[in-house]
PDB file of C-alpha atoms and ligand atoms in Angstrom:
ATOM      1  CA  MET A   1       0.000   0.000   0.000  1.00 92.00           C
ATOM      2  CA  ARG A   2       1.104   3.539  -0.758  1.00 95.00           C
ATOM      3  CA  LEU A   3       0.275   6.228   1.784  1.00 96.00           C
ATOM      4  CA  ALA A   4       0.723   9.899   0.995  1.00 98.00           C
ATOM      5  CA  THR A   5       0.058  13.213   2.689  1.00 98.00           C
ATOM      6  CA  LEU A   6      -1.834  15.402   0.243  1.00 97.00           C
ATOM      7  CA  LEU A   7      -2.991  18.997   0.433  1.00 96.00           C
ATOM      8  CA  LEU A   8      -6.742  18.766  -0.187  1.00 93.00           C
ATOM      9  CA  ASP A   9      -8.838  21.926   0.065  1.00 90.00           C
ATOM     10  CA  GLY A  10      -6.130  23.541   2.157  1.00 93.00           C
ATOM     11  CA  HIS A  11      -5.847  20.642   4.627  1.00 94.00           C
ATOM     12  CA  GLU A  12      -3.101  18.053   4.856  1.00 96.00           C
ATOM     13  CA  THR A  13      -4.910  14.737   4.429  1.00 96.00           C
ATOM     14  CA  VAL A  14      -3.531  11.216   4.698  1.00 96.00           C
ATOM     15  CA  CYS A  15      -4.473   9.353   1.537  1.00 95.00           C
ATOM     16  CA  CYS A  16      -4.018   5.950  -0.054  1.00 93.00           C
ATOM     17  CA  VAL A  17      -2.506   6.008  -3.540  1.00 94.00           C
ATOM     18  CA  SER A  18      -3.236   3.441  -6.245  1.00 91.00           C
ATOM     19  CA  SER A  19      -0.366   1.159  -7.256  1.00 89.00           C
ATOM     20  CA  ASP A  20       0.065   3.052 -10.548  1.00 90.00           C
ATOM     21  CA  GLY A  21       0.350   6.331  -8.621  1.00 91.00           C
ATOM     22  CA  GLN A  22      -2.468   7.872 -10.626  1.00 93.00           C
ATOM     23  CA  ARG A  23      -5.406   7.913  -8.208  1.00 93.00           C
ATOM     24  CA  CYS A  24      -5.946   8.449  -4.503  1.00 94.00           C
ATOM     25  CA  TRP A  25      -8.545   8.471  -1.756  1.00 92.00           C
ATOM     26  CA  PRO A  26      -8.548   9.547   1.900  1.00 92.00           C
ATOM     27  CA  ALA A  27      -7.306   6.913   4.353  1.00 92.00           C
ATOM     28  CA  THR A  28      -9.863   6.130   7.039  1.00 89.00           C
ATOM     29  CA  ASP A  29     -10.011   3.905  10.088  1.00 86.00           C
ATOM     30  CA  ALA A  30     -12.490   1.080  10.647  1.00 83.00           C
ATOM     31  CA  GLU A  31     -15.133   3.627  11.699  1.00 86.00           C
ATOM     32  CA  GLY A  32     -14.621   5.615   8.526  1.00 85.00           C
ATOM     33  CA  ALA A  33     -12.881   8.495  10.301  1.00 89.00           C
ATOM     34  CA  PRO A  34      -9.853  10.169   8.696  1.00 90.00           C
ATOM     35  CA  TYR A  35      -6.455  10.174  10.376  1.00 93.00           C
ATOM     36  CA  ALA A  36      -5.203  13.502  11.730  1.00 93.00           C
ATOM     37  CA  SER A  37      -1.738  12.889  10.282  1.00 96.00           C
ATOM     38  CA  MET A  38       0.540  10.171   8.967  1.00 97.00           C
ATOM     39  CA  ALA A  39       2.203  10.064  12.384  1.00 96.00           C
ATOM     40  CA  GLU A  40      -1.170   9.320  13.981  1.00 95.00           C
ATOM     41  CA  LEU A  41      -1.914   6.612  11.414  1.00 95.00           C
ATOM     42  CA  ILE A  42       1.430   4.919  12.113  1.00 95.00           C
ATOM     43  CA  ARG A  43       0.927   5.174  15.895  1.00 93.00           C
ATOM     44  CA  ARG A  44      -2.537   3.604  15.669  1.00 91.00           C
ATOM     45  CA  VAL A  45      -1.876   1.053  12.977  1.00 86.00           C
ATOM     46  CA  SER A  46       1.734   0.266  13.961  1.00 68.00           C
ATOM     47  CA  ALA A  47       2.055  -2.855  11.841  1.00 63.00           C
ATOM     48  CA  VAL A  48       1.608  -2.767   8.101  1.00 62.00           C
ATOM     49  CA  PRO A  49      -2.092  -2.118   7.485  1.00 63.00           C
ATOM     50  CA  GLN A  50      -4.197  -4.427   5.460  1.00 63.00           C
ATOM     51  CA  ASP A  51      -6.216  -2.785   2.720  1.00 62.00           C
ATOM     52  CA  MET A  52      -7.740   0.498   3.754  1.00 65.00           C
ATOM     53  CA  PRO A  53     -11.376   0.953   2.845  1.00 63.00           C
ATOM     54  CA  ALA A  54     -11.494   2.472  -0.624  1.00 67.00           C
ATOM     55  CA  GLY A  55     -13.971   5.276  -1.011  1.00 70.00           C
ATOM     56  CA  GLU A  56     -14.431   7.410  -4.053  1.00 83.00           C
ATOM     57  CA  THR A  57     -11.096   7.878  -5.799  1.00 89.00           C
ATOM     58  CA  PHE A  58      -9.827  10.963  -7.593  1.00 91.00           C
ATOM     59  CA  PRO A  59      -6.823  11.745  -9.795  1.00 95.00           C
ATOM     60  CA  LEU A  60      -3.588  12.447  -7.942  1.00 95.00           C
ATOM     61  CA  ASP A  61      -2.126  15.784  -8.968  1.00 94.00           C
ATOM     62  CA  PRO A  62       1.598  15.755  -8.037  1.00 93.00           C
ATOM     63  CA  ALA A  63       1.215  19.351  -6.874  1.00 94.00           C
ATOM     64  CA  MET A  64      -0.901  18.026  -3.975  1.00 95.00           C
ATOM     65  CA  LEU A  65       1.965  15.977  -2.533  1.00 98.00           C
ATOM     66  CA  ARG A  66       3.469  17.042   0.785  1.00 98.00           C
ATOM     67  CA  ALA A  67       6.203  15.248   2.697  1.00 98.00           C
ATOM     68  CA  PRO A  68       4.497  11.985   3.671  1.00 98.00           C
ATOM     69  CA  LEU A  69       5.600  12.291   7.279  1.00 97.00           C
ATOM     70  CA  VAL A  70       7.192  14.963   9.431  1.00 92.00           C
ATOM     71  CA  PRO A  71       8.875  13.001  12.221  1.00 95.00           C
ATOM     72  CA  ALA A  72       8.313  14.056  15.816  1.00 95.00           C
ATOM     73  CA  ARG A  73      12.047  13.991  16.453  1.00 97.00           C
ATOM     74  CA  ASN A  74      15.280  13.988  14.512  1.00 98.00           C
ATOM     75  CA  ILE A  75      15.698  11.782  11.479  1.00 98.00           C
ATOM     76  CA  MET A  76      18.382   9.209  12.149  1.00 98.00           C
ATOM     77  CA  CYS A  77      20.935   8.896   9.359  1.00 98.00           C
ATOM     78  CA  VAL A  78      23.845   6.653   8.509  1.00 97.00           C
ATOM     79  CA  GLY A  79      27.192   7.925   7.248  1.00 93.00           C
ATOM     80  CA  LYS A  80      29.485   6.002   4.938  1.00 91.00           C
ATOM     81  CA  ASN A  81      27.247   2.951   4.433  1.00 93.00           C
ATOM     82  CA  TYR A  82      28.221   2.069   0.831  1.00 92.00           C
ATOM     83  CA  GLY A  83      31.787   0.948   0.109  1.00 86.00           C
ATOM     84  CA  ASP A  84      32.253   2.998  -3.069  1.00 88.00           C
ATOM     85  CA  HIS A  85      31.001   6.104  -1.251  1.00 86.00           C
ATOM     86  CA  VAL A  86      33.441   5.504   1.639  1.00 88.00           C
ATOM     87  CA  ARG A  87      36.269   5.623  -0.901  1.00 86.00           C
ATOM     88  CA  GLU A  88      35.027   8.669  -2.832  1.00 87.00           C
ATOM     89  CA  PHE A  89      34.356  10.591   0.411  1.00 86.00           C
ATOM     90  CA  ALA A  90      37.821   9.796   1.811  1.00 86.00           C
ATOM     91  CA  GLN A  91      39.444  10.983  -1.410  1.00 87.00           C
ATOM     92  CA  SER A  92      37.286  14.123  -1.608  1.00 88.00           C
ATOM     93  CA  GLY A  93      38.963  15.804   1.358  1.00 84.00           C
ATOM     94  CA  PHE A  94      35.565  16.665   2.885  1.00 84.00           C
ATOM     95  CA  ASP A  95      35.626  13.900   5.500  1.00 81.00           C
ATOM     96  CA  SER A  96      36.544  15.564   8.783  1.00 75.00           C
ATOM     97  CA  SER A  97      36.030  12.219  10.500  1.00 70.00           C
ATOM     98  CA  GLY A  98      38.715  10.844   8.245  1.00 61.00           C
ATOM     99  CA  GLY A  99      42.451  11.162   8.403  1.00 57.00           C
ATOM    100  CA  LYS A 100      44.357   7.947   8.664  1.00 52.00           C
ATOM    101  CA  GLY A 101      42.257   4.961   7.713  1.00 57.00           C
ATOM    102  CA  ALA A 102      39.405   7.078   6.344  1.00 65.00           C
ATOM    103  CA  GLU A 103      39.093   4.757   3.373  1.00 72.00           C
ATOM    104  CA  THR A 104      38.513   1.845   5.699  1.00 80.00           C
ATOM    105  CA  VAL A 105      34.985   0.542   5.865  1.00 84.00           C
ATOM    106  CA  PRO A 106      33.490   1.441   9.295  1.00 88.00           C
ATOM    107  CA  GLU A 107      33.403  -1.368  11.847  1.00 90.00           C
ATOM    108  CA  ALA A 108      30.107  -0.107  13.272  1.00 92.00           C
ATOM    109  CA  PRO A 109      27.410   2.152  11.789  1.00 95.00           C
ATOM    110  CA  ILE A 110      28.136   5.900  11.928  1.00 93.00           C
ATOM    111  CA  ILE A 111      24.882   7.507  13.097  1.00 96.00           C
ATOM    112  CA  PHE A 112      24.025  11.216  12.996  1.00 96.00           C
ATOM    113  CA  THR A 113      20.722  13.073  12.869  1.00 97.00           C
ATOM    114  CA  LYS A 114      18.878  15.809  11.008  1.00 98.00           C
ATOM    115  CA  THR A 115      16.226  17.989  12.655  1.00 98.00           C
ATOM    116  CA  PRO A 116      12.530  17.545  11.728  1.00 98.00           C
ATOM    117  CA  GLU A 117      12.637  21.085  10.291  1.00 98.00           C
ATOM    118  CA  THR A 118      14.815  19.798   7.459  1.00 98.00           C
ATOM    119  CA  VAL A 119      11.867  17.908   5.965  1.00 98.00           C
ATOM    120  CA  ILE A 120      10.286  19.335   2.810  1.00 98.00           C
ATOM    121  CA  GLY A 121       7.995  17.678   0.296  1.00 98.00           C
ATOM    122  CA  PRO A 122       8.242  16.622  -3.331  1.00 98.00           C
ATOM    123  CA  GLY A 123       8.595  19.599  -5.646  1.00 98.00           C
ATOM    124  CA  GLU A 124       9.538  22.018  -2.877  1.00 98.00           C
ATOM    125  CA  PRO A 125      12.776  23.888  -3.567  1.00 98.00           C
ATOM    126  CA  ILE A 126      16.115  23.037  -1.994  1.00 98.00           C
ATOM    127  CA  ARG A 127      17.338  26.459  -0.895  1.00 98.00           C
ATOM    128  CA  ILE A 128      21.053  27.218  -1.037  1.00 97.00           C
ATOM    129  CA  PRO A 129      21.707  29.248   2.121  1.00 96.00           C
ATOM    130  CA  HIS A 130      23.627  32.198   0.725  1.00 92.00           C
ATOM    131  CA  GLY A 131      26.312  33.496   3.013  1.00 95.00           C
ATOM    132  CA  LEU A 132      26.353  30.203   4.898  1.00 97.00           C
ATOM    133  CA  SER A 133      27.312  27.513   2.370  1.00 97.00           C
ATOM    134  CA  ARG A 134      28.701  27.435  -1.145  1.00 95.00           C
ATOM    135  CA  GLN A 135      29.003  23.648  -1.288  1.00 97.00           C
ATOM    136  CA  VAL A 136      25.524  22.140  -1.157  1.00 98.00           C
ATOM    137  CA  ASP A 137      25.409  18.490  -2.178  1.00 97.00           C
ATOM    138  CA  TYR A 138      22.760  15.805  -2.805  1.00 98.00           C
ATOM    139  CA  GLU A 139      22.572  12.305  -1.287  1.00 98.00           C
ATOM    140  CA  ALA A 140      19.894   9.893  -2.575  1.00 98.00           C
ATOM    141  CA  GLU A 141      18.783   7.449   0.117  1.00 98.00           C
ATOM    142  CA  LEU A 142      16.220   4.825   0.994  1.00 98.00           C
ATOM    143  CA  ALA A 143      14.534   5.723   4.290  1.00 98.00           C
ATOM    144  CA  VAL A 144      12.940   3.308   6.732  1.00 98.00           C
ATOM    145  CA  VAL A 145       9.796   4.308   8.642  1.00 98.00           C
ATOM    146  CA  ILE A 146       9.458   2.574  12.002  1.00 97.00           C
ATOM    147  CA  GLY A 147       6.061   1.106  12.914  1.00 96.00           C
ATOM    148  CA  GLN A 148       6.110  -0.768  16.183  1.00 96.00           C
ATOM    149  CA  GLY A 149       8.654   0.803  18.520  1.00 97.00           C
ATOM    150  CA  GLY A 150      11.063  -0.937  20.813  1.00 97.00           C
ATOM    151  CA  ARG A 151      14.448  -1.034  22.509  1.00 98.00           C
ATOM    152  CA  GLY A 152      17.019  -3.774  22.188  1.00 98.00           C
ATOM    153  CA  ILE A 153      15.524  -5.051  18.945  1.00 98.00           C
ATOM    154  CA  ALA A 154      17.397  -8.114  17.742  1.00 98.00           C
ATOM    155  CA  ARG A 155      18.440  -8.370  14.126  1.00 97.00           C
ATOM    156  CA  ALA A 156      16.128 -11.341  13.548  1.00 97.00           C
ATOM    157  CA  ALA A 157      13.066  -9.326  14.683  1.00 98.00           C
ATOM    158  CA  ALA A 158      14.064  -5.998  13.144  1.00 98.00           C
ATOM    159  CA  MET A 159      11.920  -6.106  10.021  1.00 97.00           C
ATOM    160  CA  GLU A 160       8.799  -6.633  12.149  1.00 96.00           C
ATOM    161  CA  HIS A 161       9.350  -3.061  13.355  1.00 97.00           C
ATOM    162  CA  VAL A 162       9.406  -1.547   9.857  1.00 97.00           C
ATOM    163  CA  PHE A 163       6.174   0.138   8.809  1.00 96.00           C
ATOM    164  CA  GLY A 164       7.384   1.084   5.355  1.00 97.00           C
ATOM    165  CA  PHE A 165       9.849   2.922   3.162  1.00 98.00           C
ATOM    166  CA  THR A 166      10.190   6.280   1.490  1.00 98.00           C
ATOM    167  CA  ILE A 167      12.870   8.303  -0.310  1.00 98.00           C
ATOM    168  CA  VAL A 168      14.956  11.087   1.183  1.00 98.00           C
ATOM    169  CA  ASN A 169      17.589  13.422  -0.175  1.00 98.00           C
ATOM    170  CA  ASP A 170      20.120  13.922   2.647  1.00 98.00           C
ATOM    171  CA  VAL A 171      21.136  17.368   1.401  1.00 98.00           C
ATOM    172  CA  THR A 172      24.470  18.379   2.889  1.00 97.00           C
ATOM    173  CA  ALA A 173      26.524  21.565   3.143  1.00 97.00           C
ATOM    174  CA  ARG A 174      29.975  20.015   2.640  1.00 96.00           C
ATOM    175  CA  ASP A 175      31.847  23.138   3.760  1.00 94.00           C
ATOM    176  CA  LEU A 176      29.978  23.161   7.092  1.00 94.00           C
ATOM    177  CA  GLN A 177      30.359  19.412   7.453  1.00 91.00           C
ATOM    178  CA  LEU A 178      34.115  19.860   7.145  1.00 90.00           C
ATOM    179  CA  LYS A 179      34.433  23.109   9.144  1.00 91.00           C
ATOM    180  CA  HIS A 180      32.524  21.937  12.226  1.00 90.00           C
ATOM    181  CA  GLY A 181      34.028  18.473  12.479  1.00 85.00           C
ATOM    182  CA  GLN A 182      30.732  16.927  13.520  1.00 87.00           C
ATOM    183  CA  TRP A 183      28.149  16.556  10.742  1.00 91.00           C
ATOM    184  CA  PHE A 184      25.009  17.910  12.435  1.00 94.00           C
ATOM    185  CA  LEU A 185      25.239  21.561  11.329  1.00 95.00           C
ATOM    186  CA  GLY A 186      26.026  20.747   7.701  1.00 95.00           C
ATOM    187  CA  LYS A 187      23.167  18.234   7.529  1.00 97.00           C
ATOM    188  CA  SER A 188      20.440  20.063   9.446  1.00 97.00           C
ATOM    189  CA  ILE A 189      19.961  23.340   7.625  1.00 98.00           C
ATOM    190  CA  ASP A 190      16.220  24.069   7.395  1.00 98.00           C
ATOM    191  CA  GLY A 191      14.731  22.379   4.336  1.00 98.00           C
ATOM    192  CA  PHE A 192      17.688  20.046   3.772  1.00 98.00           C
ATOM    193  CA  CYS A 193      15.683  16.802   3.742  1.00 98.00           C
ATOM    194  CA  PRO A 194      13.304  16.425   0.801  1.00 98.00           C
ATOM    195  CA  MET A 195      11.113  13.374   1.486  1.00 98.00           C
ATOM    196  CA  GLY A 196       8.529  11.530  -0.580  1.00 98.00           C
ATOM    197  CA  PRO A 197       6.616  11.027  -2.705  1.00 98.00           C
ATOM    198  CA  TRP A 198       4.829   8.645  -0.300  1.00 98.00           C
ATOM    199  CA  ILE A 199       5.399   5.731   2.058  1.00 98.00           C
ATOM    200  CA  VAL A 200       5.253   2.229   0.588  1.00 97.00           C
ATOM    201  CA  THR A 201       4.370  -0.305   3.262  1.00 95.00           C
ATOM    202  CA  ALA A 202       6.953  -2.939   4.144  1.00 95.00           C
ATOM    203  CA  ASP A 203       4.986  -5.861   2.711  1.00 93.00           C
ATOM    204  CA  GLU A 204       5.510  -4.531  -0.834  1.00 94.00           C
ATOM    205  CA  LEU A 205       9.310  -4.304  -0.945  1.00 95.00           C
ATOM    206  CA  ASP A 206      12.307  -6.581  -0.504  1.00 94.00           C
ATOM    207  CA  ALA A 207      14.451  -4.190   1.498  1.00 91.00           C
ATOM    208  CA  ALA A 208      17.563  -6.242   0.827  1.00 92.00           C
ATOM    209  CA  ASN A 209      17.648  -5.345  -2.859  1.00 95.00           C
ATOM    210  CA  ILE A 210      16.126  -2.024  -3.873  1.00 96.00           C
ATOM    211  CA  ALA A 211      17.574  -0.033  -6.773  1.00 97.00           C
ATOM    212  CA  ILE A 212      18.400   3.644  -6.123  1.00 98.00           C
ATOM    213  CA  GLN A 213      19.265   6.182  -8.808  1.00 98.00           C
ATOM    214  CA  CYS A 214      19.920   9.902  -8.590  1.00 98.00           C
ATOM    215  CA  ARG A 215      20.056  12.317 -11.506  1.00 98.00           C
ATOM    216  CA  VAL A 216      20.989  15.986 -11.582  1.00 98.00           C
ATOM    217  CA  ASN A 217      19.457  17.769 -14.565  1.00 98.00           C
ATOM    218  CA  GLY A 218      18.864  14.348 -16.094  1.00 98.00           C
ATOM    219  CA  GLU A 219      22.497  13.181 -15.762  1.00 98.00           C
ATOM    220  CA  LEU A 220      22.849   9.906 -13.863  1.00 98.00           C
ATOM    221  CA  ARG A 221      25.049  10.503 -10.794  1.00 98.00           C
ATOM    222  CA  GLN A 222      24.211   7.698  -8.354  1.00 97.00           C
ATOM    223  CA  ASP A 223      23.209   4.140  -9.305  1.00 97.00           C
ATOM    224  CA  ALA A 224      23.217   1.375  -6.687  1.00 96.00           C
ATOM    225  CA  THR A 225      21.048  -1.044  -4.778  1.00 96.00           C
ATOM    226  CA  THR A 226      20.519  -1.661  -1.069  1.00 95.00           C
ATOM    227  CA  ALA A 227      22.249  -5.016  -1.622  1.00 95.00           C
ATOM    228  CA  ASP A 228      25.431  -2.877  -1.542  1.00 95.00           C
ATOM    229  CA  LEU A 229      24.783  -1.543   1.980  1.00 96.00           C
ATOM    230  CA  ILE A 230      27.643  -2.169   4.424  1.00 96.00           C
ATOM    231  CA  PHE A 231      25.166  -2.279   7.327  1.00 97.00           C
ATOM    232  CA  ASP A 232      21.776  -3.559   6.169  1.00 97.00           C
ATOM    233  CA  ILE A 233      18.465  -2.409   7.617  1.00 97.00           C
ATOM    234  CA  PRO A 234      18.248  -5.074  10.353  1.00 97.00           C
ATOM    235  CA  ALA A 235      21.803  -4.201  11.432  1.00 97.00           C
ATOM    236  CA  LEU A 236      20.918  -0.495  11.624  1.00 98.00           C
ATOM    237  CA  ILE A 237      17.763  -1.125  13.671  1.00 98.00           C
ATOM    238  CA  GLU A 238      19.674  -3.400  16.006  1.00 98.00           C
ATOM    239  CA  ALA A 239      22.509  -0.886  16.476  1.00 98.00           C
ATOM    240  CA  ILE A 240      20.285   2.174  17.033  1.00 98.00           C
ATOM    241  CA  SER A 241      17.743   0.457  19.277  1.00 98.00           C
ATOM    242  CA  ALA A 242      20.449  -1.046  21.472  1.00 98.00           C
ATOM    243  CA  GLY A 243      20.361   2.086  23.572  1.00 97.00           C
ATOM    244  CA  ILE A 244      17.638   4.300  22.097  1.00 98.00           C
ATOM    245  CA  THR A 245      13.957   3.357  22.232  1.00 98.00           C
ATOM    246  CA  LEU A 246      12.652   3.542  18.686  1.00 98.00           C
ATOM    247  CA  LYS A 247       9.151   4.989  18.394  1.00 97.00           C
ATOM    248  CA  PRO A 248       6.409   4.658  15.778  1.00 97.00           C
ATOM    249  CA  GLY A 249       7.087   7.185  13.020  1.00 97.00           C
ATOM    250  CA  ASP A 250      10.828   7.379  13.532  1.00 98.00           C
ATOM    251  CA  VAL A 251      12.713   7.662  10.239  1.00 98.00           C
ATOM    252  CA  ILE A 252      16.101   6.092   9.519  1.00 98.00           C
ATOM    253  CA  ALA A 253      17.889   7.201   6.342  1.00 98.00           C
ATOM    254  CA  THR A 254      20.097   4.304   5.310  1.00 97.00           C
ATOM    255  CA  GLY A 255      23.025   6.128   3.691  1.00 97.00           C
ATOM    256  CA  THR A 256      23.981   7.231   0.211  1.00 96.00           C
ATOM    257  CA  PRO A 257      25.850   5.416  -2.569  1.00 95.00           C
ATOM    258  CA  ALA A 258      28.808   6.742  -4.544  1.00 93.00           C
ATOM    259  CA  GLY A 259      28.303   9.606  -6.976  1.00 96.00           C
ATOM    260  CA  VAL A 260      27.738  12.607  -4.710  1.00 96.00           C
ATOM    261  CA  GLY A 261      28.930  15.981  -5.987  1.00 96.00           C
ATOM    262  CA  ALA A 262      31.860  16.063  -3.560  1.00 94.00           C
ATOM    263  CA  GLY A 263      33.156  12.840  -5.089  1.00 93.00           C
ATOM    264  CA  PHE A 264      33.910  14.452  -8.468  1.00 94.00           C
ATOM    265  CA  THR A 265      37.166  16.195  -9.379  1.00 93.00           C
ATOM    266  CA  PRO A 266      36.520  19.074  -9.330  1.00 95.00           C
ATOM    267  CA  PRO A 267      33.435  18.760  -7.097  1.00 96.00           C
ATOM    268  CA  ARG A 268      30.038  19.313  -8.698  1.00 97.00           C
ATOM    269  CA  PHE A 269      27.873  21.028  -6.108  1.00 98.00           C
ATOM    270  CA  LEU A 270      24.273  22.087  -6.585  1.00 98.00           C
ATOM    271  CA  ALA A 271      23.502  25.458  -8.132  1.00 98.00           C
ATOM    272  CA  PRO A 272      20.287  27.455  -8.566  1.00 98.00           C
ATOM    273  CA  GLY A 273      18.258  26.039 -11.438  1.00 98.00           C
ATOM    274  CA  ASP A 274      19.427  22.458 -10.924  1.00 98.00           C
ATOM    275  CA  VAL A 275      16.864  19.690 -10.563  1.00 98.00           C
ATOM    276  CA  VAL A 276      17.618  16.633  -8.404  1.00 98.00           C
ATOM    277  CA  THR A 277      15.630  13.516  -9.288  1.00 98.00           C
ATOM    278  CA  ILE A 278      15.775  10.374  -7.166  1.00 98.00           C
ATOM    279  CA  ASP A 279      14.181   7.139  -8.382  1.00 98.00           C
ATOM    280  CA  VAL A 280      13.820   4.192  -6.031  1.00 98.00           C
ATOM    281  CA  ALA A 281      12.420   0.981  -7.477  1.00 97.00           C
ATOM    282  CA  GLY A 282       9.077   0.003  -5.990  1.00 96.00           C
ATOM    283  CA  ILE A 283       8.567   3.441  -4.423  1.00 97.00           C
ATOM    284  CA  GLY A 284       8.667   6.086  -7.132  1.00 97.00           C
ATOM    285  CA  ARG A 285      10.329   9.410  -7.785  1.00 98.00           C
ATOM    286  CA  LEU A 286      11.316  12.334  -5.549  1.00 98.00           C
ATOM    287  CA  GLU A 287      12.185  15.484  -7.477  1.00 98.00           C
ATOM    288  CA  ASN A 288      13.234  18.893  -6.152  1.00 98.00           C
ATOM    289  CA  GLY A 289      14.584  21.970  -7.847  1.00 98.00           C
ATOM    290  CA  VAL A 290      17.348  24.123  -6.392  1.00 98.00           C
ATOM    291  CA  VAL A 291      17.009  27.869  -5.750  1.00 98.00           C
TER     292      VAL A 291
HETATM  293 MG1  LIG B 301      23.494  10.653   3.880  1.00 94.92          MG
END
């Protein structure tokens, strides 16, 4: 099932989307009442929902799409989780966590976060913060949406806690990432996490092998699958929940493959007028222009 947050008559409304992405209808509970938000739906439904009642459907206009979910707390993200990206990032000179051994694959997941205020929807502009950063970069990623929460989740049970998947662009100010040593400031600039176009529930995807592609102005930059992840989704859930209680609606961005702008010589950062398009097989397309 595909679940989107749409702007209908001025109100953000949680809707089901047909499998071809062409039609939609408001999601309702067993009593026929709408959900106040995607977060509320996930809290109440927790596990992957069976078919929602289908009312009258209407055409989905992409302009209606909002970010499917604005998390209640920071989005959890994974650094250096694809081998080819570890190498390109080490060689780029932008890895302040690097130095000796930077090209070595991490022995444990590197986790950082982005504030909820970074989240923007499909079609909303990525804003280059003039005077703050001149090196804004894209990172196409599969994101996991947690359903049932928990602490100390074992690898074997991890997928039972996944509600679904969506796409994020972990937009990054490379100069701030380098300057401040820790990644938070360069990752958490307001509006730096496009998300969408919707959530696909976990029953519809094989998380172990999902193709991810990113294009800038139509040019293919990133092309990988989640089979290439250094730490797969169960490993990430196990590592994060070891000490942090995961809650329904938490979002974990799983890391970006090789092909980011910083990995080119010379680097190819985003500029006003660029369009970043991320395609993830089985989910759809997330596209945002740059201003
Ligand atoms: Mg990232």
